[in-house]
Amino acid sequence: GRDPKKFILLDFNERTVPVPAHITDALKEYLDSGGLQRYPSYGRMNEQIAEYAGVRAEECMFTNGSDQGIDLVVRCCCEKGTEAIIPSPTFAMYEQAAESEGVSIRRPHFTKEKGFPVDEVIAMVGPKTSLIVISNPNNPTGTPVSRDAIVKIAQNAPHCAILVDECYYEFMGPGESVVADIATYPNIFLCRTFSKTWGMPSLRLGYLLSAEQNIKALCCVRGPYDINHLAGIALDAAMKDRQYVWDFVDEVNKRSKPLFEAFLKRKGIEFWPTSANFIFCYFSDPVELEKSIRSRGILVRPKKDAEGTLGLRITFGSEVQMQKLIEVLEELLGGEPAAKRPCL
């Protein structure tokens, strides 16, 4: 199992250090107050999230993780027999949700050299297209998608729902989000999560941002108690003192990421340029290497690119954690020649 007492967890793109005490203390206080027997009440949670996101409360709804947001958009916007354009490789939840609604999937490819296939996506749009999914930055490759590219797609596919997943929003640069465009383009649905930088994946809390009329319709489908009260307690505490989020983002972006990328370059190991808190790398024998890394107390995750080539997706942890991984890889790789993608 994924026991944090036994392993450094660099496999699920989580926050790799605990949340601060003011969040866990708030949860303990609520549990000690005897509130578990009551149904949730959400108070100002939606307003808090909207204020953080920079939108009106009417343009925001909280969800049970970003997964529920994805599922709601697909269920409400896609009829059976229509088509979804989902660039590959990407997060499996998009296809799972689409296939459960009887939607056919078209898969243009991300590439390491060209990034997001904006022209191919637009060329695939037709009268049967009901959904276009844009993971920004993309999982598992970390590829950023420019705001201009997303807006161009929204303009060229006004009849389609454009689902933009900004799960790793806090790691993105300023001006890369399309949050300011949801009022102009009512076909844009933007989902985010509190699972990554905020460090609360076990509480399952995310949110959707879109035009007011979309949010009203989606709220009619979401259940009245789909989000547990503990998530709201933790969020309220986190929002009151959120510097811990940006401290971790700064450590990843300014120290851990440059440290590990420099190691990969020095070893001649091929990797995808990334704007997220993870990196997709190619090694000569990723299966055996992953086993060896795991045997030394670190978890990373094997993933395939769009051509089926297996690599390792590695989460950026703290600087100390990344230094430990580098030491393990130095031991395992030794003087191994530079690893390149196999020619298919």
mmCIF file of C-alpha atoms in Angstrom, residues 4-337:
data_model
loop_
_atom_site.group_PDB
_atom_site.id
_atom_site.type_symbol
_atom_site.label_atom_id
_atom_site.label_comp_id
_atom_site.label_asym_id
_atom_site.label_seq_id
_atom_site.Cartn_x
_atom_site.Cartn_y
_atom_site.Cartn_z
ATOM 1 C CA PRO A 4 3.594 7.379 4.072
ATOM 2 C CA LYS A 5 5.478 5.930 7.029
ATOM 3 C CA LYS A 6 7.274 3.540 4.674
ATOM 4 C CA PHE A 7 7.492 5.530 1.434
ATOM 5 C CA ILE A 8 8.096 8.969 0.036
ATOM 6 C CA LEU A 9 4.952 9.355 -2.083
ATOM 7 C CA LEU A 10 5.965 10.811 -5.452
ATOM 8 C CA ASP A 11 3.350 8.885 -7.443
ATOM 9 C CA PHE A 12 -0.046 10.665 -7.162
ATOM 10 C CA ASN A 13 0.870 14.362 -7.649
ATOM 11 C CA GLU A 14 -0.213 15.160 -4.107
ATOM 12 C CA ARG A 15 1.161 17.684 -1.673
ATOM 13 C CA THR A 16 4.009 15.637 -0.225
ATOM 14 C CA VAL A 17 4.212 17.299 3.198
ATOM 15 C CA PRO A 18 1.458 17.505 5.843
ATOM 16 C CA VAL A 19 -0.959 20.410 6.100
ATOM 17 C CA PRO A 20 -0.309 22.787 9.006
ATOM 18 C CA ALA A 21 -1.769 22.337 12.478
ATOM 19 C CA HIS A 22 -4.424 25.052 12.163
ATOM 20 C CA ILE A 23 -6.291 22.807 9.700
ATOM 21 C CA THR A 24 -6.017 19.555 11.629
ATOM 22 C CA ASP A 25 -6.853 21.382 14.870
ATOM 23 C CA ALA A 26 -10.076 22.699 13.331
ATOM 24 C CA LEU A 27 -11.060 19.167 12.294
ATOM 25 C CA LYS A 28 -10.294 17.778 15.753
ATOM 26 C CA GLU A 29 -12.322 20.541 17.398
ATOM 27 C CA TYR A 30 -15.318 19.756 15.205
ATOM 28 C CA LEU A 31 -15.067 16.018 15.871
ATOM 29 C CA ASP A 32 -14.793 16.624 19.609
ATOM 30 C CA SER A 33 -17.898 18.845 19.503
ATOM 31 C CA GLY A 34 -20.085 15.886 18.555
ATOM 32 C CA GLY A 35 -21.156 17.040 15.113
ATOM 33 C CA LEU A 36 -20.810 13.839 13.095
ATOM 34 C CA GLN A 37 -24.461 12.896 13.559
ATOM 35 C CA ARG A 38 -25.669 16.031 11.736
ATOM 36 C CA TYR A 39 -26.088 16.523 7.990
ATOM 37 C CA PRO A 40 -23.668 19.036 6.432
ATOM 38 C CA SER A 41 -24.328 22.762 6.417
ATOM 39 C CA TYR A 42 -22.101 24.748 4.110
ATOM 40 C CA GLY A 43 -22.453 28.341 5.306
ATOM 41 C CA ARG A 44 -20.296 30.677 3.187
ATOM 42 C CA MET A 45 -18.233 27.919 1.554
ATOM 43 C CA ASN A 46 -19.345 28.780 -1.975
ATOM 44 C CA GLU A 47 -18.702 32.484 -1.399
ATOM 45 C CA GLN A 48 -15.247 31.731 0.034
ATOM 46 C CA ILE A 49 -14.287 29.680 -3.007
ATOM 47 C CA ALA A 50 -15.667 32.274 -5.418
ATOM 48 C CA GLU A 51 -13.720 35.055 -3.705
ATOM 49 C CA TYR A 52 -10.534 33.005 -3.941
ATOM 50 C CA ALA A 53 -11.164 32.230 -7.630
ATOM 51 C CA GLY A 54 -12.020 35.843 -8.455
ATOM 52 C CA VAL A 55 -15.557 35.223 -9.721
ATOM 53 C CA ARG A 56 -19.095 35.951 -8.557
ATOM 54 C CA ALA A 57 -20.661 33.358 -6.273
ATOM 55 C CA GLU A 58 -23.273 32.722 -8.980
ATOM 56 C CA GLU A 59 -20.464 31.562 -11.293
ATOM 57 C CA CYS A 60 -19.132 28.982 -8.814
ATOM 58 C CA MET A 61 -20.224 25.681 -7.295
ATOM 59 C CA PHE A 62 -18.366 23.341 -4.985
ATOM 60 C CA THR A 63 -18.108 19.657 -5.922
ATOM 61 C CA ASN A 64 -17.025 16.334 -4.459
ATOM 62 C CA GLY A 65 -13.480 16.635 -5.783
ATOM 63 C CA SER A 66 -12.914 17.803 -9.333
ATOM 64 C CA ASP A 67 -14.042 14.339 -10.465
ATOM 65 C CA GLN A 68 -17.658 15.200 -9.676
ATOM 66 C CA GLY A 69 -17.318 18.424 -11.644
ATOM 67 C CA ILE A 70 -16.060 16.473 -14.645
ATOM 68 C CA ASP A 71 -18.893 13.968 -14.327
ATOM 69 C CA LEU A 72 -21.557 16.672 -13.999
ATOM 70 C CA VAL A 73 -20.406 18.499 -17.132
ATOM 71 C CA VAL A 74 -20.358 15.293 -19.171
ATOM 72 C CA ARG A 75 -23.752 14.134 -17.910
ATOM 73 C CA CYS A 76 -25.398 17.487 -18.544
ATOM 74 C CA CYS A 77 -23.757 18.455 -21.850
ATOM 75 C CA CYS A 78 -23.274 15.194 -23.759
ATOM 76 C CA GLU A 79 -26.029 13.122 -25.326
ATOM 77 C CA LYS A 80 -25.575 9.467 -26.201
ATOM 78 C CA GLY A 81 -24.160 9.068 -29.703
ATOM 79 C CA THR A 82 -22.311 12.396 -29.726
ATOM 80 C CA GLU A 83 -18.524 12.785 -29.808
ATOM 81 C CA ALA A 84 -15.934 14.054 -27.343
ATOM 82 C CA ILE A 85 -12.469 15.282 -28.330
ATOM 83 C CA ILE A 86 -10.035 14.289 -25.586
ATOM 84 C CA PRO A 87 -6.338 14.797 -26.452
ATOM 85 C CA SER A 88 -4.158 11.883 -25.360
ATOM 86 C CA PRO A 89 -2.452 10.910 -23.115
ATOM 87 C CA THR A 90 -4.423 12.466 -20.300
ATOM 88 C CA PHE A 91 -6.350 11.889 -17.079
ATOM 89 C CA ALA A 92 -8.447 8.710 -17.332
ATOM 90 C CA MET A 93 -11.529 10.199 -15.652
ATOM 91 C CA TYR A 94 -12.485 12.163 -18.783
ATOM 92 C CA GLU A 95 -12.876 9.064 -20.936
ATOM 93 C CA GLN A 96 -14.534 7.114 -18.131
ATOM 94 C CA ALA A 97 -17.200 9.797 -17.735
ATOM 95 C CA ALA A 98 -17.745 10.143 -21.493
ATOM 96 C CA GLU A 99 -17.967 6.412 -22.151
ATOM 97 C CA SER A 100 -20.482 5.965 -19.336
ATOM 98 C CA GLU A 101 -22.798 8.341 -21.268
ATOM 99 C CA GLY A 102 -22.369 6.506 -24.578
ATOM 100 C CA VAL A 103 -20.161 9.222 -26.077
ATOM 101 C CA SER A 104 -17.608 8.332 -28.771
ATOM 102 C CA ILE A 105 -14.075 9.598 -28.184
ATOM 103 C CA ARG A 106 -11.626 11.124 -30.649
ATOM 104 C CA ARG A 107 -8.011 11.374 -29.485
ATOM 105 C CA PRO A 108 -5.572 13.830 -31.076
ATOM 106 C CA HIS A 109 -2.126 13.576 -29.485
ATOM 107 C CA PHE A 110 -0.070 15.782 -27.239
ATOM 108 C CA THR A 111 3.567 15.674 -28.366
ATOM 109 C CA LYS A 112 6.724 16.600 -26.503
ATOM 110 C CA GLU A 113 7.850 18.771 -29.393
ATOM 111 C CA LYS A 114 4.622 20.631 -30.271
ATOM 112 C CA GLY A 115 2.664 20.379 -27.039
ATOM 113 C CA PHE A 116 -1.126 20.712 -27.168
ATOM 114 C CA PRO A 117 -2.626 19.850 -30.605
ATOM 115 C CA VAL A 118 -4.798 22.952 -30.975
ATOM 116 C CA ASP A 119 -5.112 22.811 -34.785
ATOM 117 C CA GLU A 120 -5.925 19.103 -34.774
ATOM 118 C CA VAL A 121 -8.606 19.635 -32.126
ATOM 119 C CA ILE A 122 -10.277 22.395 -34.135
ATOM 120 C CA ALA A 123 -10.088 20.304 -37.321
ATOM 121 C CA MET A 124 -11.925 17.450 -35.576
ATOM 122 C CA VAL A 125 -14.865 19.610 -34.453
ATOM 123 C CA GLY A 126 -18.083 18.699 -36.227
ATOM 124 C CA PRO A 127 -21.856 18.797 -35.718
ATOM 125 C CA LYS A 128 -21.699 15.656 -33.538
ATOM 126 C CA THR A 129 -19.051 17.090 -31.209
ATOM 127 C CA SER A 130 -20.540 17.816 -27.775
ATOM 128 C CA LEU A 131 -17.426 18.039 -25.596
ATOM 129 C CA ILE A 132 -13.776 19.095 -25.830
ATOM 130 C CA VAL A 133 -11.542 18.388 -22.831
ATOM 131 C CA ILE A 134 -8.426 20.432 -22.102
ATOM 132 C CA SER A 135 -6.252 19.406 -19.173
ATOM 133 C CA ASN A 136 -4.102 22.427 -18.316
ATOM 134 C CA PRO A 137 -1.414 21.606 -17.474
ATOM 135 C CA ASN A 138 -1.924 18.136 -18.826
ATOM 136 C CA ASN A 139 -1.608 14.992 -16.742
ATOM 137 C CA PRO A 140 0.653 12.972 -17.152
ATOM 138 C CA THR A 141 2.892 15.112 -19.386
ATOM 139 C CA GLY A 142 2.725 18.472 -17.566
ATOM 140 C CA THR A 143 2.172 20.244 -20.892
ATOM 141 C CA PRO A 144 0.781 23.788 -20.543
ATOM 142 C CA VAL A 145 -2.033 24.979 -22.808
ATOM 143 C CA SER A 146 -2.089 28.694 -23.533
ATOM 144 C CA ARG A 147 -5.117 30.824 -22.757
ATOM 145 C CA ASP A 148 -5.128 31.943 -26.403
ATOM 146 C CA ALA A 149 -5.377 28.324 -27.589
ATOM 147 C CA ILE A 150 -8.312 27.598 -25.281
ATOM 148 C CA VAL A 151 -10.161 30.746 -26.309
ATOM 149 C CA LYS A 152 -9.550 29.926 -29.981
ATOM 150 C CA ILE A 153 -11.158 26.508 -29.464
ATOM 151 C CA ALA A 154 -14.114 28.022 -27.584
ATOM 152 C CA GLN A 155 -14.651 30.454 -30.472
ATOM 153 C CA ASN A 156 -14.454 27.702 -33.102
ATOM 154 C CA ALA A 157 -16.746 25.305 -31.240
ATOM 155 C CA PRO A 158 -19.553 27.437 -29.768
ATOM 156 C CA HIS A 159 -21.916 24.443 -29.707
ATOM 157 C CA CYS A 160 -19.530 22.345 -27.586
ATOM 158 C CA ALA A 161 -18.851 22.251 -23.877
ATOM 159 C CA ILE A 162 -15.186 23.150 -23.368
ATOM 160 C CA LEU A 163 -14.124 21.427 -20.149
ATOM 161 C CA VAL A 164 -10.875 22.967 -18.884
ATOM 162 C CA ASP A 165 -9.304 21.093 -15.989
ATOM 163 C CA GLU A 166 -7.040 23.385 -13.957
ATOM 164 C CA CYS A 167 -6.362 20.795 -11.277
ATOM 165 C CA TYR A 168 -2.805 22.134 -10.898
ATOM 166 C CA TYR A 169 -3.852 25.786 -11.123
ATOM 167 C CA GLU A 170 -1.656 27.068 -8.292
ATOM 168 C CA PHE A 171 1.497 25.873 -10.074
ATOM 169 C CA MET A 172 0.581 27.765 -13.261
ATOM 170 C CA GLY A 173 1.954 31.178 -14.179
ATOM 171 C CA PRO A 174 -0.135 34.349 -13.884
ATOM 172 C CA GLY A 175 -2.455 34.942 -16.808
ATOM 173 C CA GLU A 176 -2.528 31.279 -17.926
ATOM 174 C CA SER A 177 -5.983 30.526 -16.509
ATOM 175 C CA VAL A 178 -9.199 31.105 -18.468
ATOM 176 C CA VAL A 179 -11.132 32.109 -15.350
ATOM 177 C CA ALA A 180 -11.556 35.644 -16.711
ATOM 178 C CA ASP A 181 -13.177 34.242 -19.880
ATOM 179 C CA ILE A 182 -16.096 32.300 -18.421
ATOM 180 C CA ALA A 183 -18.484 35.258 -18.713
ATOM 181 C CA THR A 184 -17.492 35.893 -22.343
ATOM 182 C CA TYR A 185 -17.595 32.235 -23.420
ATOM 183 C CA PRO A 186 -20.523 30.438 -21.767
ATOM 184 C CA ASN A 187 -19.378 27.147 -23.294
ATOM 185 C CA ILE A 188 -16.303 27.086 -21.005
ATOM 186 C CA PHE A 189 -16.521 24.972 -17.837
ATOM 187 C CA LEU A 190 -13.506 25.261 -15.544
ATOM 188 C CA CYS A 191 -12.848 22.686 -12.820
ATOM 189 C CA ARG A 192 -10.320 22.876 -10.004
ATOM 190 C CA THR A 193 -9.524 21.010 -6.802
ATOM 191 C CA PHE A 194 -8.299 21.391 -3.240
ATOM 192 C CA SER A 195 -6.545 18.023 -3.485
ATOM 193 C CA LYS A 196 -3.139 19.121 -4.747
ATOM 194 C CA THR A 197 -1.505 22.248 -3.339
ATOM 195 C CA TRP A 198 -4.049 22.614 -0.529
ATOM 196 C CA GLY A 199 -3.326 19.058 0.662
ATOM 197 C CA MET A 200 -6.880 17.759 1.186
ATOM 198 C CA PRO A 201 -7.464 14.901 -1.320
ATOM 199 C CA SER A 202 -8.897 12.590 1.345
ATOM 200 C CA LEU A 203 -11.704 15.120 1.992
ATOM 201 C CA ARG A 204 -12.754 15.258 -1.705
ATOM 202 C CA LEU A 205 -13.420 18.934 -2.391
ATOM 203 C CA GLY A 206 -13.273 20.724 -5.732
ATOM 204 C CA TYR A 207 -15.171 23.405 -7.604
ATOM 205 C CA LEU A 208 -16.588 24.348 -10.984
ATOM 206 C CA LEU A 209 -16.551 27.822 -12.532
ATOM 207 C CA SER A 210 -18.780 28.754 -15.464
ATOM 208 C CA ALA A 211 -21.447 31.195 -16.641
ATOM 209 C CA GLU A 212 -24.241 31.771 -14.138
ATOM 210 C CA GLN A 213 -26.878 29.939 -16.185
ATOM 211 C CA ASN A 214 -24.627 26.869 -16.397
ATOM 212 C CA ILE A 215 -23.999 26.803 -12.658
ATOM 213 C CA LYS A 216 -27.736 27.051 -11.934
ATOM 214 C CA ALA A 217 -28.406 24.046 -14.169
ATOM 215 C CA LEU A 218 -25.557 21.964 -12.742
ATOM 216 C CA CYS A 219 -26.611 22.687 -9.162
ATOM 217 C CA CYS A 220 -29.971 21.100 -9.992
ATOM 218 C CA VAL A 221 -28.144 17.846 -10.752
ATOM 219 C CA ARG A 222 -25.661 17.846 -7.870
ATOM 220 C CA GLY A 223 -27.058 16.337 -4.689
ATOM 221 C CA PRO A 224 -27.823 18.526 -1.647
ATOM 222 C CA TYR A 225 -25.241 16.786 0.575
ATOM 223 C CA ASP A 226 -22.625 15.519 -1.871
ATOM 224 C CA ILE A 227 -19.768 17.248 -0.006
ATOM 225 C CA ASN A 228 -18.997 16.145 3.535
ATOM 226 C CA HIS A 229 -18.949 18.686 6.341
ATOM 227 C CA LEU A 230 -15.346 17.931 7.301
ATOM 228 C CA ALA A 231 -14.257 19.250 3.912
ATOM 229 C CA GLY A 232 -15.957 22.540 4.700
ATOM 230 C CA ILE A 233 -14.349 22.737 8.144
ATOM 231 C CA ALA A 234 -10.890 22.151 6.687
ATOM 232 C CA LEU A 235 -11.443 24.624 3.858
ATOM 233 C CA ASP A 236 -12.596 27.355 6.222
ATOM 234 C CA ALA A 237 -9.469 26.922 8.334
ATOM 235 C CA ALA A 238 -7.228 26.793 5.265
ATOM 236 C CA MET A 239 -8.760 29.903 3.722
ATOM 237 C CA LYS A 240 -8.152 31.909 6.900
ATOM 238 C CA ASP A 241 -4.417 31.207 6.735
ATOM 239 C CA ARG A 242 -3.467 30.035 3.236
ATOM 240 C CA GLN A 243 0.206 31.036 3.126
ATOM 241 C CA TYR A 244 1.142 27.360 3.551
ATOM 242 C CA VAL A 245 -0.191 26.732 0.038
ATOM 243 C CA TRP A 246 2.057 29.319 -1.583
ATOM 244 C CA ASP A 247 5.057 28.304 0.526
ATOM 245 C CA PHE A 248 4.795 24.788 -0.909
ATOM 246 C CA VAL A 249 4.220 26.082 -4.449
ATOM 247 C CA ASP A 250 7.326 28.247 -4.165
ATOM 248 C CA GLU A 251 9.416 25.351 -2.891
ATOM 249 C CA VAL A 252 8.313 23.141 -5.782
ATOM 250 C CA ASN A 253 8.580 25.747 -8.533
ATOM 251 C CA LYS A 254 11.755 27.483 -7.366
ATOM 252 C CA ARG A 255 13.776 24.683 -5.763
ATOM 253 C CA SER A 256 12.530 21.104 -6.245
ATOM 254 C CA LYS A 257 11.650 21.368 -9.943
ATOM 255 C CA PRO A 258 14.889 23.107 -11.055
ATOM 256 C CA LEU A 259 16.927 20.688 -8.918
ATOM 257 C CA PHE A 260 15.444 17.578 -10.505
ATOM 258 C CA GLU A 261 15.369 18.951 -14.059
ATOM 259 C CA ALA A 262 19.066 19.803 -13.752
ATOM 260 C CA PHE A 263 19.748 16.218 -12.670
ATOM 261 C CA LEU A 264 17.827 14.794 -15.639
ATOM 262 C CA LYS A 265 19.702 17.056 -18.070
ATOM 263 C CA ARG A 266 23.039 16.131 -16.548
ATOM 264 C CA LYS A 267 22.236 12.428 -16.928
ATOM 265 C CA GLY A 268 20.920 12.873 -20.477
ATOM 266 C CA ILE A 269 17.459 11.590 -19.519
ATOM 267 C CA GLU A 270 14.670 12.698 -21.845
ATOM 268 C CA PHE A 271 11.636 14.389 -20.275
ATOM 269 C CA TRP A 272 8.609 16.486 -21.228
ATOM 270 C CA PRO A 273 8.668 20.214 -20.438
ATOM 271 C CA THR A 274 6.292 20.680 -17.507
ATOM 272 C CA SER A 275 4.262 23.455 -15.873
ATOM 273 C CA ALA A 276 2.903 21.196 -13.132
ATOM 274 C CA ASN A 277 4.167 19.602 -9.925
ATOM 275 C CA PHE A 278 5.261 16.463 -11.778
ATOM 276 C CA ILE A 279 7.437 15.439 -14.701
ATOM 277 C CA PHE A 280 7.191 12.652 -17.293
ATOM 278 C CA CYS A 281 10.570 10.998 -17.968
ATOM 279 C CA TYR A 282 11.897 8.224 -20.199
ATOM 280 C CA PHE A 283 14.302 5.585 -18.898
ATOM 281 C CA SER A 284 15.794 2.601 -20.705
ATOM 282 C CA ASP A 285 14.015 0.077 -18.433
ATOM 283 C CA PRO A 286 11.231 1.916 -16.574
ATOM 284 C CA VAL A 287 9.579 -1.248 -15.227
ATOM 285 C CA GLU A 288 12.654 -2.525 -13.416
ATOM 286 C CA LEU A 289 13.716 0.963 -12.406
ATOM 287 C CA GLU A 290 10.341 1.643 -10.763
ATOM 288 C CA LYS A 291 10.639 -1.603 -8.789
ATOM 289 C CA SER A 292 14.124 -0.681 -7.636
ATOM 290 C CA ILE A 293 13.070 2.834 -6.633
ATOM 291 C CA ARG A 294 10.146 1.354 -4.704
ATOM 292 C CA SER A 295 12.447 -1.104 -2.903
ATOM 293 C CA ARG A 296 14.391 1.922 -1.643
ATOM 294 C CA GLY A 297 11.324 3.577 -0.149
ATOM 295 C CA ILE A 298 10.089 5.914 -2.901
ATOM 296 C CA LEU A 299 6.955 5.545 -5.026
ATOM 297 C CA VAL A 300 6.752 6.889 -8.603
ATOM 298 C CA ARG A 301 4.201 6.007 -11.281
ATOM 299 C CA PRO A 302 4.650 4.253 -14.649
ATOM 300 C CA LYS A 303 2.628 5.929 -17.427
ATOM 301 C CA LYS A 304 2.428 5.639 -21.214
ATOM 302 C CA ASP A 305 2.567 8.443 -23.769
ATOM 303 C CA ALA A 306 0.194 8.623 -26.739
ATOM 304 C CA GLU A 307 2.434 6.283 -28.745
ATOM 305 C CA GLY A 308 2.358 3.659 -26.008
ATOM 306 C CA THR A 309 5.914 4.242 -24.807
ATOM 307 C CA LEU A 310 6.243 3.651 -21.084
ATOM 308 C CA GLY A 311 7.845 6.311 -18.904
ATOM 309 C CA LEU A 312 7.785 7.337 -15.272
ATOM 310 C CA ARG A 313 5.693 10.216 -13.978
ATOM 311 C CA ILE A 314 7.423 11.658 -10.955
ATOM 312 C CA THR A 315 5.818 14.116 -8.538
ATOM 313 C CA PHE A 316 7.943 17.024 -7.344
ATOM 314 C CA GLY A 317 8.095 16.824 -3.573
ATOM 315 C CA SER A 318 10.022 18.949 -1.130
ATOM 316 C CA GLU A 319 13.630 19.818 -1.890
ATOM 317 C CA VAL A 320 14.772 17.231 0.655
ATOM 318 C CA GLN A 321 12.574 14.547 -0.905
ATOM 319 C CA MET A 322 13.850 15.286 -4.403
ATOM 320 C CA GLN A 323 17.448 15.164 -3.214
ATOM 321 C CA LYS A 324 16.743 11.710 -1.765
ATOM 322 C CA LEU A 325 15.294 10.565 -5.108
ATOM 323 C CA ILE A 326 18.351 11.898 -6.937
ATOM 324 C CA GLU A 327 20.626 9.945 -4.608
ATOM 325 C CA VAL A 328 18.625 6.770 -5.291
ATOM 326 C CA LEU A 329 18.702 7.321 -9.067
ATOM 327 C CA GLU A 330 22.434 8.054 -8.997
ATOM 328 C CA GLU A 331 22.937 4.702 -7.301
ATOM 329 C CA LEU A 332 20.634 2.791 -9.662
ATOM 330 C CA LEU A 333 21.625 4.412 -12.954
ATOM 331 C CA GLY A 334 25.332 4.733 -12.299
ATOM 332 C CA GLY A 335 27.115 5.388 -15.561
ATOM 333 C CA GLU A 336 24.169 4.249 -17.658
ATOM 334 C CA PRO A 337 24.047 6.007 -21.047
#
